[in-house]
Amino acid sequence: MSLCTPLLTNVTAENCDALFACSLLIASFTFASRTLNSGFTPMGLVEVIEVFTLVRGTASIVEKARSWIEQGDMRLLLKFTRCAQQIPKSKNSHEVHTQLEALIGDYEDIETYSFQSAAQAIVLDSIKHLLDVFDSCIASENQSTILAWPAIVDSEFLDLLSQKEDGSLVALAYYGAVLHVMTKAWWMEGWGKFLVILAADCLDEHAQSAIAWPLGVIKNDERSS
């Protein structure tokens, strides 16, 4: 990271492939090394935001150099290809879509929540982005598509997370539930459950009612296991 970070302000046709590959490896390794089974010190919200920032770094490189990357050896990594492992499409995908749409509906009803309007708008956009990314995940049959969410949300959403704002924690819990249901990659093992539990720990007992579905996803999976 110490070698590639200074180059992020000077992405060129010559270095973009190397930077893109390096950023993907760093982000993937960070996810893999911080799974619940890894034995690392448990992560907190600050560390999660740092991991999300790494994902955003990869997206930033693509944004600056997409035309060059599309012409190079890394171009296949930009395409949504069919995954070898089939994504569950019936009950799970329908339930996730329904729950995300319901949450969006709740946030669009301004009388339902007491968040400040600016914060509510940021949270609402983040949930809409999550639904869009989820739908793309299903359409492309590519589990990795769901990992794009931290790169798509507004940077102000991460600021809300750092402040432990209730709405941002609710969105984080829903993202965790979607990861838990949809992603089976070995290097993401435990992340969905971890994010749901982390969000729940940061919310008071009353606010936890807003993440009943993510908590239920985790509990149901534990019972079936």
Short mmCIF file of C-alpha atoms in Angstrom, two decimals, residues 10-17 61-62 64-75 78:
data_model
loop_
_atom_site.label_atom_id
_atom_site.label_comp_id
_atom_site.label_asym_id
_atom_site.label_seq_id
_atom_site.Cartn_x
_atom_site.Cartn_y
_atom_site.Cartn_z
CA ASN A 10 -1.22 9.93 -11.11
CA VAL A 11 -3.00 7.00 -12.74
CA THR A 12 -1.68 6.47 -16.27
CA ALA A 13 -2.06 4.01 -19.13
CA GLU A 14 1.24 2.47 -18.06
CA ASN A 15 0.48 1.88 -14.38
CA CYS A 16 -3.31 1.44 -14.32
CA ASP A 17 -3.31 -2.35 -14.73
CA ILE A 61 -8.92 3.58 -10.07
CA VAL A 62 -11.53 2.11 -12.43
CA LYS A 64 -10.01 7.19 -13.70
CA ALA A 65 -8.71 4.50 -16.04
CA ARG A 66 -11.60 2.39 -17.33
CA SER A 67 -10.83 3.06 -21.00
CA TRP A 68 -7.21 1.97 -20.52
CA ILE A 69 -8.09 -1.07 -18.39
CA GLU A 70 -10.63 -2.19 -20.99
CA GLN A 71 -7.81 -2.40 -23.51
CA GLY A 72 -5.40 -4.32 -21.27
CA ASP A 73 -4.95 -7.75 -19.70
CA MET A 74 -7.13 -6.84 -16.69
CA ARG A 75 -10.20 -6.11 -18.83
CA LEU A 78 -14.39 -5.42 -15.30
#
